[in-house]
Amino acid sequence: MRKLLLLILDGWGINTNLKNNAIAEANPSFWNHLVQEYPFSALHCREESVGVPKGCLSNSEVGHTAIGAGRVVPQSAFAIDEAIQSKAFFDNRVFVKIQEHHTASGGALHLVGLLSNGGIHGHIDHVIALLEWAQQKKMDNVFLHLFLDGRDMPPMSALTLLKKLEPFLNDTVQIASVCGRAIAMDRSETWERTVSAYNTLLAVQPLTPLLISHAGEERFGASAMVEMSTMNVTTYIEQNYAEGVGDEFIQPARFCDAGIQDNDAVIFFNFRADRMRQMVRLFLKKAPSAIQQHIMVPKNLFLSSLTSYNDDFDAHVMPFFPKEIPKNNMGEWLSTKGLTQFRITETEKYAHVTFFFNGGQEVTFPGEERLLIPSLGLANYASHPEMSLPEVTTSLCRVLTQERFDFVVCNIANGDMVGHSGDLTAGIRAVQHVDTALSKIVSKAEACGYTVVITADHGNIEYMEHEGTPHTAHTFNDVPFLVIGQNVSLEKNGYLHQVAPTLLELMGIEKPAEMTSESLIMTK
């Protein structure tokens, strides 16, 4: 058995076009050395090869699931799209439960989630399908609470999507509130953001400016000081655009008094879980006590979500499409072999090297240990492209020196999180920070007897501008796969779902039968 370190460079794709390419423009000397000197393969990580619908971008959740599973794992969006197309969606058991609750309680229906066609966290087609169901059933008092994207889509694109919803809007179907996703979909436990959006959903207090940590470093809109009753949704968003505030950072605002109240039903329509958990925890009274004690939670709510957000939530939030766990993923298989493993990253990507790498399970396998390095908690990391990488690097090198673990996984978040800023200058600096970290980590790993594998989950930072506009979304580009410390020959091209079988072969461990993908190592 040979020890192995897996480094996942989040949002680090391959782009032969050097323009607007932060990796190429940074000209990272150590990274370039690795690519030139060590076995290298380019991996496809898009669409059907990672289980997402054709035309939809992949994401960190999907990428880490594929890396750890060693097979194609069909994602929830696939199942939802197929159900809508076949009309089976409209017969889902959750709709029956919602109708029963509505009949018994007489409450309203609230649809809550991301307005986007990026296909990363949610899709407008799913919102439209929900509205079609409500229309078929003649549901009255239906309210939309829309989180605006601007991250997996162009920064100012919400108005185009809102037009697609207009045919469904009337006196009984209304947009009740909007909020930028940086506030409503925070996952770094910056609770003042989540609480601000939550209170807007409930319409329980007058809007106030968001309390922002690291003052002056986050570009949030200031328009929340305006009395919302005098504006419609379009005017409010246009005013933010005029102030230079994109969709992602628009302050929460409500446009009617219909907040979520006692006896109502709620459908959270994001299909990706990680950026909805904090919000749902407030509804379930599972937030930290210092936060929850100041929060009002309506009584007798029926809560549902398109997919399962957390194993602990399912008893209280009914999923339309329960998740399927890939059996004997990388972490589980190593554990059954009695081997030790360690997962490390900063807060922004903690769920990815744990929950998603383990196949979407809230489980720590026997022999698995973890270390979470706190993130800075910024909505936009352009001002701090180093993020918490120095601390991650120091801690990882300390763990490697101990030589206690057979398998170590580290996510380096900068490529994705800074890539989402669309700021090329910041992206270049982020790449330089990653290059410095890689030099230290690889050197330490080799000295401690580890084989080092470097790959990525999807592209981002290698394409930062599109036709003069900041490009904040992921890309369809291939990602790198390098092996340092073993003289092997790799297939020139492969797929992200081949990573786990390759890692096992490098470690000298047979793969489980459930891992249907093949190793990237060429047999001689």
Short mmCIF file of C-alpha atoms in Angstrom, two decimals:
data_model
loop_
_atom_site.label_atom_id
_atom_site.label_comp_id
_atom_site.label_asym_id
_atom_site.label_seq_id
_atom_site.Cartn_x
_atom_site.Cartn_y
_atom_site.Cartn_z
CA MET A 1 0.00 0.00 0.00
CA ARG A 2 1.35 3.42 -0.99
CA LYS A 3 0.24 6.64 0.71
CA LEU A 4 -1.40 9.22 -1.51
CA LEU A 5 -2.24 12.94 -1.36
CA LEU A 6 -5.05 14.18 -3.61
CA LEU A 7 -5.09 17.92 -4.28
CA ILE A 8 -8.28 19.23 -5.89
CA LEU A 9 -7.78 22.64 -7.46
CA ASP A 10 -11.32 23.96 -7.46
CA GLY A 11 -12.30 25.78 -10.65
CA TRP A 12 -8.98 25.13 -12.45
CA GLY A 13 -9.61 24.20 -16.08
CA ILE A 14 -7.51 23.80 -19.22
CA ASN A 15 -7.75 26.62 -21.76
CA THR A 16 -5.38 26.86 -24.73
CA ASN A 17 -6.60 30.40 -25.37
CA LEU A 18 -4.30 32.65 -23.35
CA LYS A 19 -6.54 35.74 -23.41
CA ASN A 20 -8.56 36.38 -20.23
CA ASN A 21 -6.97 33.23 -18.84
CA ALA A 22 -5.78 33.93 -15.29
CA ILE A 23 -3.64 30.78 -15.21
CA ALA A 24 -1.83 31.64 -18.42
CA GLU A 25 -1.44 35.32 -17.57
CA ALA A 26 -0.07 34.52 -14.12
CA ASN A 27 2.51 32.22 -15.73
CA PRO A 28 2.88 30.12 -12.56
CA SER A 29 6.39 28.69 -12.63
CA PHE A 30 5.88 25.68 -10.36
CA TRP A 31 2.58 24.67 -11.99
CA ASN A 32 4.16 24.95 -15.43
CA HIS A 33 7.03 22.74 -14.22
CA LEU A 34 4.58 20.09 -13.00
CA VAL A 35 2.64 20.04 -16.27
CA GLN A 36 5.81 19.71 -18.33
CA GLU A 37 7.62 17.12 -16.21
CA TYR A 38 5.02 14.71 -14.83
CA PRO A 39 2.42 12.28 -16.26
CA PHE A 40 -0.57 14.34 -17.40
CA SER A 41 -4.08 13.67 -18.65
CA ALA A 42 -6.93 16.01 -19.63
CA LEU A 43 -10.26 14.97 -18.13
CA HIS A 44 -13.74 15.66 -19.46
CA CYS A 45 -16.04 16.87 -16.68
CA ARG A 46 -19.15 18.09 -18.45
CA GLU A 47 -22.75 17.13 -19.13
CA GLU A 48 -23.49 13.40 -19.34
CA SER A 49 -19.98 12.39 -18.27
CA VAL A 50 -20.70 13.75 -14.77
CA GLY A 51 -24.43 13.08 -14.75
CA VAL A 52 -25.82 16.53 -15.52
CA PRO A 53 -28.20 17.44 -18.36
CA LYS A 54 -26.84 18.37 -21.77
CA GLY A 55 -26.04 22.07 -21.97
CA CYS A 56 -25.80 22.50 -18.19
CA LEU A 57 -22.52 23.40 -16.55
CA SER A 58 -21.03 21.17 -13.91
CA ASN A 59 -20.20 22.40 -10.42
CA SER A 60 -18.16 21.61 -7.33
CA GLU A 61 -20.82 19.31 -5.88
CA VAL A 62 -21.03 17.23 -9.04
CA GLY A 63 -17.27 17.25 -9.57
CA HIS A 64 -16.42 16.00 -6.09
CA THR A 65 -19.14 13.37 -6.28
CA ALA A 66 -17.68 12.09 -9.56
CA ILE A 67 -14.12 12.13 -8.22
CA GLY A 68 -15.06 10.10 -5.16
CA ALA A 69 -17.56 7.73 -6.77
CA GLY A 70 -15.52 6.20 -9.58
CA ARG A 71 -18.58 6.01 -11.84
CA VAL A 72 -21.11 8.32 -13.48
CA VAL A 73 -23.60 9.38 -10.81
CA PRO A 74 -26.79 10.79 -12.38
CA GLN A 75 -27.53 14.09 -10.65
CA SER A 76 -30.89 15.25 -9.37
CA ALA A 77 -31.35 17.67 -12.24
CA PHE A 78 -31.43 14.71 -14.64
CA ALA A 79 -34.24 13.04 -12.72
CA ILE A 80 -36.21 16.28 -12.41
CA ASP A 81 -35.89 17.11 -16.10
CA GLU A 82 -36.93 13.62 -17.16
CA ALA A 83 -39.93 13.69 -14.82
CA ILE A 84 -41.06 17.05 -16.18
CA GLN A 85 -40.68 15.84 -19.75
CA SER A 86 -42.66 12.66 -19.09
CA LYS A 87 -45.27 14.55 -17.00
CA ALA A 88 -44.60 12.18 -14.09
CA PHE A 89 -43.39 15.24 -12.17
CA PHE A 90 -46.96 16.45 -11.73
CA ASP A 91 -47.97 13.22 -9.98
CA ASN A 92 -45.20 13.43 -7.39
CA ARG A 93 -46.28 12.32 -3.92
CA VAL A 94 -45.13 15.63 -2.41
CA PHE A 95 -47.74 17.54 -4.42
CA VAL A 96 -50.40 15.30 -2.88
CA LYS A 97 -49.14 16.15 0.60
CA ILE A 98 -49.10 19.86 -0.20
CA GLN A 99 -52.71 19.74 -1.38
CA GLU A 100 -53.74 17.86 1.75
CA HIS A 101 -52.03 20.47 3.92
CA HIS A 102 -53.61 23.30 1.95
CA THR A 103 -57.08 21.79 2.29
CA ALA A 104 -56.66 21.27 6.02
CA SER A 105 -55.01 24.59 6.89
CA GLY A 106 -55.97 27.02 4.15
CA GLY A 107 -52.45 28.46 4.07
CA ALA A 108 -50.55 29.97 1.15
CA LEU A 109 -47.89 28.29 -1.03
CA HIS A 110 -44.40 29.82 -1.18
CA LEU A 111 -41.81 28.90 -3.81
CA VAL A 112 -38.29 29.74 -2.60
CA GLY A 113 -35.02 29.44 -4.49
CA LEU A 114 -32.56 30.60 -7.13
CA LEU A 115 -33.81 32.23 -10.34
CA SER A 116 -31.31 30.94 -12.88
CA ASN A 117 -30.85 29.02 -16.08
CA GLY A 118 -27.26 28.18 -15.20
CA GLY A 119 -28.23 24.70 -14.04
CA ILE A 120 -25.78 24.73 -11.14
CA HIS A 121 -28.04 25.21 -8.13
CA GLY A 122 -31.41 25.39 -9.81
CA HIS A 123 -33.15 26.02 -13.12
CA ILE A 124 -36.01 28.27 -14.17
CA ASP A 125 -37.62 25.34 -16.00
CA HIS A 126 -38.26 23.75 -12.61
CA VAL A 127 -39.88 26.94 -11.31
CA ILE A 128 -42.11 27.06 -14.37
CA ALA A 129 -43.11 23.41 -13.83
CA LEU A 130 -44.07 24.22 -10.23
CA LEU A 131 -46.14 27.17 -11.42
CA GLU A 132 -47.82 25.00 -14.06
CA TRP A 133 -48.81 22.54 -11.34
CA ALA A 134 -50.19 25.34 -9.16
CA GLN A 135 -52.12 26.64 -12.18
CA GLN A 136 -53.54 23.18 -12.96
CA LYS A 137 -54.70 22.75 -9.37
CA LYS A 138 -56.08 26.29 -9.23
CA MET A 139 -53.95 27.07 -6.19
CA ASP A 140 -54.50 30.61 -4.99
CA ASN A 141 -52.17 32.68 -2.84
CA VAL A 142 -48.94 31.49 -4.46
CA PHE A 143 -45.89 33.61 -3.69
CA LEU A 144 -42.44 33.55 -5.28
CA HIS A 145 -39.34 34.40 -3.25
CA LEU A 146 -36.55 34.63 -5.79
CA PHE A 147 -32.82 34.59 -5.12
CA LEU A 148 -31.01 36.35 -7.96
CA ASP A 149 -27.99 34.66 -9.54
CA GLY A 150 -25.33 36.76 -11.31
CA ARG A 151 -22.68 34.14 -10.57
CA ASP A 152 -23.49 31.11 -12.70
CA MET A 153 -25.01 33.56 -15.18
CA PRO A 154 -23.99 37.05 -16.36
CA PRO A 155 -24.01 39.53 -13.45
CA MET A 156 -27.08 41.44 -14.65
CA SER A 157 -29.44 38.90 -16.22
CA ALA A 158 -32.35 38.60 -13.79
CA LEU A 159 -34.73 40.79 -15.77
CA THR A 160 -34.55 38.47 -18.79
CA LEU A 161 -35.56 35.52 -16.63
CA LEU A 162 -38.34 37.44 -14.90
CA LYS A 163 -40.00 37.94 -18.29
CA LYS A 164 -40.35 34.16 -18.59
CA LEU A 165 -42.38 34.13 -15.38
CA GLU A 166 -44.74 36.94 -16.39
CA PRO A 167 -47.36 34.67 -18.05
CA PHE A 168 -47.95 33.01 -14.67
CA LEU A 169 -48.26 36.17 -12.59
CA ASN A 170 -51.67 37.53 -11.60
CA ASP A 171 -53.59 38.58 -8.51
CA THR A 172 -53.12 35.17 -6.89
CA VAL A 173 -49.56 34.41 -8.06
CA GLN A 174 -47.12 37.15 -7.10
CA ILE A 175 -43.42 37.82 -6.64
CA ALA A 176 -43.23 38.50 -2.92
CA SER A 177 -39.49 39.13 -2.54
CA VAL A 178 -36.10 39.09 -4.22
CA CYS A 179 -32.60 38.83 -2.79
CA GLY A 180 -29.09 38.39 -4.16
CA ARG A 181 -27.73 34.87 -3.74
CA ALA A 182 -24.63 36.13 -1.92
CA ILE A 183 -26.95 36.97 0.97
CA ALA A 184 -29.70 34.35 0.75
CA MET A 185 -27.48 31.39 -0.19
CA ASP A 186 -24.51 31.93 2.09
CA ARG A 187 -22.82 28.69 3.16
CA SER A 188 -19.93 30.08 5.22
CA GLU A 189 -22.03 30.56 8.38
CA THR A 190 -22.07 34.32 7.97
CA TRP A 191 -25.46 34.22 9.63
CA GLU A 192 -26.33 37.92 9.37
CA ARG A 193 -26.77 37.39 5.63
CA THR A 194 -29.01 34.36 6.00
CA VAL A 195 -31.09 36.00 8.74
CA SER A 196 -31.56 39.12 6.62
CA ALA A 197 -32.97 37.03 3.76
CA TYR A 198 -35.01 34.85 6.14
CA ASN A 199 -36.70 37.85 7.74
CA THR A 200 -37.61 39.09 4.28
CA LEU A 201 -39.23 35.74 3.46
CA LEU A 202 -41.33 36.04 6.60
CA ALA A 203 -41.96 39.79 6.25
CA VAL A 204 -41.44 40.05 9.99
CA GLN A 205 -39.48 43.28 10.21
CA PRO A 206 -38.76 46.45 8.23
CA LEU A 207 -35.85 46.11 5.88
CA THR A 208 -32.57 47.43 7.24
CA PRO A 209 -29.10 47.61 5.72
CA LEU A 210 -27.23 44.32 5.93
CA LEU A 211 -24.62 44.14 8.65
CA ILE A 212 -21.51 43.30 6.65
CA SER A 213 -18.37 41.76 8.07
CA HIS A 214 -15.11 43.14 6.67
CA ALA A 215 -16.78 46.48 5.95
CA GLY A 216 -16.02 48.04 2.61
CA GLU A 217 -14.86 44.82 1.00
CA GLU A 218 -18.20 43.54 -0.25
CA ARG A 219 -20.21 45.21 -2.97
CA PHE A 220 -23.80 44.97 -1.79
CA GLY A 221 -26.57 47.22 -2.97
CA ALA A 222 -27.66 50.14 -0.84
CA SER A 223 -31.19 50.30 -2.17
CA ALA A 224 -32.71 48.39 0.73
CA MET A 225 -33.07 51.73 2.50
CA VAL A 226 -35.83 52.58 0.02
CA GLU A 227 -39.48 51.92 0.95
CA MET A 228 -40.30 48.90 -1.18
CA SER A 229 -44.07 49.40 -1.36
CA THR A 230 -43.56 52.17 -3.92
CA MET A 231 -41.55 49.98 -6.32
CA ASN A 232 -42.18 46.94 -8.46
CA VAL A 233 -39.60 44.20 -8.91
CA THR A 234 -38.31 45.44 -12.25
CA THR A 235 -37.79 48.99 -11.03
CA TYR A 236 -35.96 47.78 -7.95
CA ILE A 237 -33.56 45.62 -9.94
CA GLU A 238 -32.99 48.34 -12.53
CA GLN A 239 -32.12 50.78 -9.76
CA ASN A 240 -29.52 48.35 -8.44
CA TYR A 241 -28.04 47.96 -11.92
CA ALA A 242 -27.81 51.74 -12.21
CA GLU A 243 -25.81 51.75 -8.97
CA GLY A 244 -23.44 49.11 -10.37
CA VAL A 245 -24.85 46.30 -8.22
CA GLY A 246 -25.27 42.96 -9.99
CA ASP A 247 -27.86 40.29 -9.26
CA GLU A 248 -25.69 38.34 -6.82
CA PHE A 249 -25.36 41.23 -4.38
CA ILE A 250 -28.81 42.84 -4.49
CA GLN A 251 -30.18 43.51 -1.02
CA PRO A 252 -33.29 41.60 0.10
CA ALA A 253 -36.52 43.41 -0.72
CA ARG A 254 -40.19 42.53 -0.48
CA PHE A 255 -43.02 43.72 -2.68
CA CYS A 256 -46.06 42.67 -0.69
CA ASP A 257 -46.91 41.82 2.90
CA ALA A 258 -47.39 38.12 2.20
CA GLY A 259 -44.53 36.56 4.09
CA ILE A 260 -44.37 32.92 5.14
CA GLN A 261 -46.85 32.53 8.00
CA ASP A 262 -48.44 29.88 10.21
CA ASN A 263 -50.07 27.03 8.24
CA ASP A 264 -48.33 27.84 4.93
CA ALA A 265 -46.56 25.39 2.60
CA VAL A 266 -43.05 26.01 1.25
CA ILE A 267 -41.21 24.45 -1.68
CA PHE A 268 -37.46 25.10 -1.79
CA PHE A 269 -36.73 24.60 -5.47
CA ASN A 270 -32.92 24.55 -5.61
CA PHE A 271 -31.80 21.05 -6.56
CA ARG A 272 -28.31 21.55 -5.14
CA ALA A 273 -28.15 21.34 -1.38
CA ASP A 274 -25.09 23.11 -0.03
CA ARG A 275 -26.24 26.72 -0.43
CA MET A 276 -29.74 26.09 0.92
CA ARG A 277 -28.84 24.38 4.17
CA GLN A 278 -28.30 27.50 6.28
CA MET A 279 -31.67 28.93 5.28
CA VAL A 280 -33.48 25.66 5.95
CA ARG A 281 -31.76 25.27 9.32
CA LEU A 282 -33.47 28.47 10.47
CA PHE A 283 -36.89 27.02 9.58
CA LEU A 284 -36.02 23.81 11.45
CA LYS A 285 -34.65 25.61 14.53
CA LYS A 286 -31.28 23.99 13.90
CA ALA A 287 -29.18 27.15 13.63
CA PRO A 288 -26.70 28.03 16.41
CA SER A 289 -28.62 28.98 19.55
CA ALA A 290 -27.16 32.49 19.56
CA ILE A 291 -28.85 33.01 16.17
CA GLN A 292 -31.98 30.90 16.57
CA GLN A 293 -33.13 32.57 19.79
CA HIS A 294 -33.73 35.80 17.89
CA ILE A 295 -35.65 34.11 15.06
CA MET A 296 -39.40 33.70 14.75
CA VAL A 297 -40.44 30.41 13.10
CA PRO A 298 -44.05 30.06 11.87
CA LYS A 299 -46.09 27.14 13.18
CA ASN A 300 -47.59 24.21 11.28
CA LEU A 301 -45.54 24.72 8.12
CA PHE A 302 -45.33 22.07 5.41
CA LEU A 303 -41.74 22.20 4.15
CA SER A 304 -40.53 20.46 1.00
CA SER A 305 -37.56 20.60 -1.36
CA LEU A 306 -36.92 19.34 -4.87
CA THR A 307 -34.05 17.20 -3.55
CA SER A 308 -32.77 16.02 -0.19
CA TYR A 309 -30.71 18.78 1.42
CA ASN A 310 -29.46 16.82 4.41
CA ASP A 311 -30.14 13.41 5.94
CA ASP A 312 -31.19 15.13 9.16
CA PHE A 313 -33.67 17.33 7.29
CA ASP A 314 -35.67 14.65 5.46
CA ALA A 315 -38.02 13.92 8.36
CA HIS A 316 -39.08 17.57 8.36
CA VAL A 317 -38.47 18.72 4.76
CA MET A 318 -40.02 16.26 2.29
CA PRO A 319 -37.89 15.84 -0.86
CA PHE A 320 -39.57 15.42 -4.25
CA PHE A 321 -36.56 13.38 -5.39
CA PRO A 322 -34.73 11.51 -2.60
CA LYS A 323 -31.04 11.04 -3.25
CA GLU A 324 -29.28 7.84 -4.26
CA ILE A 325 -25.95 7.10 -2.57
CA PRO A 326 -23.12 5.56 -4.66
CA LYS A 327 -22.13 2.50 -2.63
CA ASN A 328 -18.42 1.86 -1.98
CA ASN A 329 -17.19 5.29 -2.98
CA MET A 330 -13.51 6.08 -2.41
CA GLY A 331 -13.84 7.05 1.24
CA GLU A 332 -16.07 4.14 2.17
CA TRP A 333 -13.90 1.60 0.34
CA LEU A 334 -10.68 2.74 2.03
CA SER A 335 -12.45 2.58 5.38
CA THR A 336 -13.55 -1.02 4.79
CA LYS A 337 -9.89 -1.83 4.08
CA GLY A 338 -8.92 -0.49 7.50
CA LEU A 339 -7.02 2.49 6.07
CA THR A 340 -6.85 6.00 7.48
CA GLN A 341 -7.83 9.16 5.63
CA PHE A 342 -7.81 12.90 6.23
CA ARG A 343 -9.87 15.69 4.64
CA ILE A 344 -8.85 19.35 4.81
CA THR A 345 -9.96 22.62 3.23
CA GLU A 346 -11.44 25.97 4.21
CA THR A 347 -15.09 26.58 5.04
CA GLU A 348 -16.18 27.47 1.50
CA LYS A 349 -15.37 23.97 0.24
CA TYR A 350 -15.69 21.87 3.39
CA ALA A 351 -18.88 20.14 2.24
CA HIS A 352 -17.21 19.15 -1.00
CA VAL A 353 -14.29 17.18 0.44
CA THR A 354 -16.59 15.56 3.02
CA PHE A 355 -20.30 15.29 2.18
CA PHE A 356 -20.02 15.24 -1.63
CA PHE A 357 -16.77 13.28 -1.84
CA ASN A 358 -18.48 10.66 0.35
CA GLY A 359 -21.32 10.32 -2.15
CA GLY A 360 -23.72 12.85 -0.63
CA GLN A 361 -23.68 11.35 2.85
CA GLU A 362 -23.44 13.08 6.20
CA VAL A 363 -21.07 10.41 7.47
CA THR A 364 -17.53 10.26 8.79
CA PHE A 365 -16.19 6.81 7.97
CA PRO A 366 -14.12 4.84 10.51
CA GLY A 367 -10.52 5.96 10.11
CA GLU A 368 -11.51 9.31 8.60
CA GLU A 369 -10.49 12.60 10.23
CA ARG A 370 -11.18 16.16 9.12
CA LEU A 371 -9.88 19.69 9.61
CA LEU A 372 -11.84 22.80 8.71
CA ILE A 373 -9.91 26.04 8.25
CA PRO A 374 -12.23 29.08 8.63
CA SER A 375 -12.82 31.09 5.46
CA LEU A 376 -12.80 34.88 5.54
CA GLY A 377 -16.56 34.87 4.96
CA LEU A 378 -16.51 37.35 2.07
CA ALA A 379 -19.18 37.41 -0.61
CA ASN A 380 -16.53 38.32 -3.18
CA TYR A 381 -12.92 37.21 -2.77
CA ALA A 382 -11.41 39.58 -5.33
CA SER A 383 -10.07 41.75 -2.50
CA HIS A 384 -8.44 38.76 -0.80
CA PRO A 385 -7.49 36.26 -3.53
CA GLU A 386 -5.22 34.41 -1.12
CA MET A 387 -8.34 33.39 0.85
CA SER A 388 -7.32 31.08 3.72
CA LEU A 389 -4.83 29.15 1.59
CA PRO A 390 -1.78 30.07 3.72
CA GLU A 391 -3.45 28.53 6.77
CA VAL A 392 -4.60 25.49 4.79
CA THR A 393 -1.07 24.99 3.47
CA THR A 394 0.54 25.21 6.91
CA SER A 395 -1.96 22.80 8.44
CA LEU A 396 -1.74 20.33 5.56
CA CYS A 397 2.06 20.24 5.69
CA ARG A 398 1.86 19.60 9.43
CA VAL A 399 -0.49 16.66 8.83
CA LEU A 400 1.75 15.22 6.11
CA THR A 401 4.74 15.41 8.43
CA GLN A 402 2.91 13.21 10.94
CA GLU A 403 2.67 10.43 8.31
CA ARG A 404 -0.42 9.09 10.10
CA PHE A 405 -2.79 8.95 7.15
CA ASP A 406 -2.84 6.63 4.16
CA PHE A 407 -5.00 8.95 2.04
CA VAL A 408 -5.21 12.74 2.31
CA VAL A 409 -7.62 14.96 0.37
CA CYS A 410 -7.26 18.74 0.19
CA ASN A 411 -9.42 21.18 -1.76
CA ILE A 412 -7.75 24.45 -2.78
CA ALA A 413 -10.64 26.85 -3.26
CA ASN A 414 -9.08 29.93 -4.86
CA GLY A 415 -9.59 29.07 -8.52
CA ASP A 416 -13.34 28.77 -8.11
CA MET A 417 -14.11 31.37 -5.46
CA VAL A 418 -11.95 34.10 -7.01
CA GLY A 419 -12.94 32.95 -10.49
CA HIS A 420 -16.54 33.75 -9.62
CA SER A 421 -15.59 37.40 -9.10
CA GLY A 422 -14.89 37.84 -12.81
CA ASP A 423 -11.93 40.03 -11.81
CA LEU A 424 -8.98 39.02 -13.98
CA THR A 425 -6.39 40.88 -11.89
CA ALA A 426 -7.60 39.14 -8.75
CA GLY A 427 -7.64 35.85 -10.64
CA ILE A 428 -4.00 36.25 -11.61
CA ARG A 429 -3.08 36.92 -7.99
CA ALA A 430 -5.09 33.88 -6.89
CA VAL A 431 -3.17 31.66 -9.31
CA GLN A 432 0.11 33.00 -7.94
CA HIS A 433 -0.98 32.16 -4.40
CA VAL A 434 -1.97 28.65 -5.49
CA ASP A 435 1.39 28.20 -7.23
CA THR A 436 3.26 29.15 -4.06
CA ALA A 437 1.14 26.77 -2.01
CA LEU A 438 1.62 23.89 -4.46
CA SER A 439 5.39 24.29 -4.29
CA LYS A 440 5.35 23.94 -0.50
CA ILE A 441 2.79 21.14 -0.37
CA VAL A 442 4.27 18.94 -3.10
CA SER A 443 7.76 19.28 -1.65
CA LYS A 444 6.55 18.28 1.82
CA ALA A 445 4.45 15.40 0.48
CA GLU A 446 7.35 13.93 -1.50
CA ALA A 447 9.64 14.21 1.53
CA CYS A 448 7.05 12.31 3.59
CA GLY A 449 6.68 9.48 1.08
CA TYR A 450 3.35 10.44 -0.50
CA THR A 451 2.39 10.02 -4.13
CA VAL A 452 0.75 13.30 -5.15
CA VAL A 453 -2.18 13.54 -7.55
CA ILE A 454 -3.45 16.95 -8.66
CA THR A 455 -6.77 17.39 -10.44
CA ALA A 456 -9.77 19.74 -10.50
CA ASP A 457 -13.54 19.47 -10.32
CA HIS A 458 -14.44 21.88 -13.14
CA GLY A 459 -13.14 24.96 -14.92
CA ASN A 460 -13.55 28.63 -13.97
CA ILE A 461 -10.46 30.77 -13.43
CA GLU A 462 -9.01 29.91 -16.85
CA TYR A 463 -11.70 32.08 -18.49
CA MET A 464 -12.46 35.35 -16.72
CA GLU A 465 -13.98 37.63 -19.35
CA HIS A 466 -16.41 37.18 -22.21
CA GLU A 467 -16.83 39.85 -24.88
CA GLY A 468 -15.81 42.62 -22.53
CA THR A 469 -18.02 41.44 -19.65
CA PRO A 470 -16.72 39.69 -16.52
CA HIS A 471 -17.23 35.94 -16.82
CA THR A 472 -18.28 34.70 -13.39
CA ALA A 473 -19.55 31.22 -14.25
CA HIS A 474 -17.94 27.80 -14.56
CA THR A 475 -16.75 26.55 -17.94
CA PHE A 476 -17.09 23.42 -20.06
CA ASN A 477 -13.30 23.03 -20.28
CA ASP A 478 -11.42 19.85 -19.42
CA VAL A 479 -9.45 19.71 -16.18
CA PRO A 480 -5.89 18.50 -15.50
CA PHE A 481 -4.82 15.25 -13.88
CA LEU A 482 -1.17 14.87 -12.82
CA VAL A 483 0.73 12.17 -10.96
CA ILE A 484 3.87 13.04 -9.01
CA GLY A 485 5.99 10.36 -7.41
CA GLN A 486 5.25 7.34 -9.60
CA ASN A 487 6.50 6.69 -13.11
CA VAL A 488 3.28 5.75 -14.87
CA SER A 489 1.84 6.32 -18.32
CA LEU A 490 -1.59 7.95 -18.44
CA GLU A 491 -4.26 8.02 -21.09
CA LYS A 492 -4.00 11.35 -22.93
CA ASN A 493 -7.69 12.02 -22.31
CA GLY A 494 -10.17 10.64 -19.84
CA TYR A 495 -13.11 11.43 -17.60
CA LEU A 496 -13.42 12.80 -14.09
CA HIS A 497 -15.21 9.65 -12.95
CA GLN A 498 -11.99 7.71 -13.64
CA VAL A 499 -10.10 9.46 -10.84
CA ALA A 500 -11.00 7.11 -7.96
CA PRO A 501 -10.04 3.87 -9.79
CA THR A 502 -6.75 5.54 -10.75
CA LEU A 503 -6.05 6.59 -7.16
CA LEU A 504 -6.71 3.06 -5.94
CA GLU A 505 -4.33 1.60 -8.51
CA LEU A 506 -1.64 4.09 -7.52
CA MET A 507 -2.13 3.04 -3.88
CA GLY A 508 -1.96 -0.65 -4.80
CA ILE A 509 -5.57 -1.39 -3.82
CA GLU A 510 -8.13 -3.22 -5.95
CA LYS A 511 -11.26 -1.26 -6.80
CA PRO A 512 -14.73 -2.38 -5.62
CA ALA A 513 -17.15 -3.90 -8.10
CA GLU A 514 -19.40 -0.84 -7.82
CA MET A 515 -16.69 1.37 -9.35
CA THR A 516 -17.48 0.74 -12.99
CA SER A 517 -14.99 3.27 -14.38
CA GLU A 518 -11.50 2.25 -15.44
CA SER A 519 -8.13 3.57 -14.29
CA LEU A 520 -6.36 6.19 -16.40
CA ILE A 521 -3.08 4.28 -16.08
CA MET A 522 -2.08 2.58 -19.33
CA THR A 523 -1.04 -1.05 -19.02
CA LYS A 524 2.33 -1.82 -20.51
#
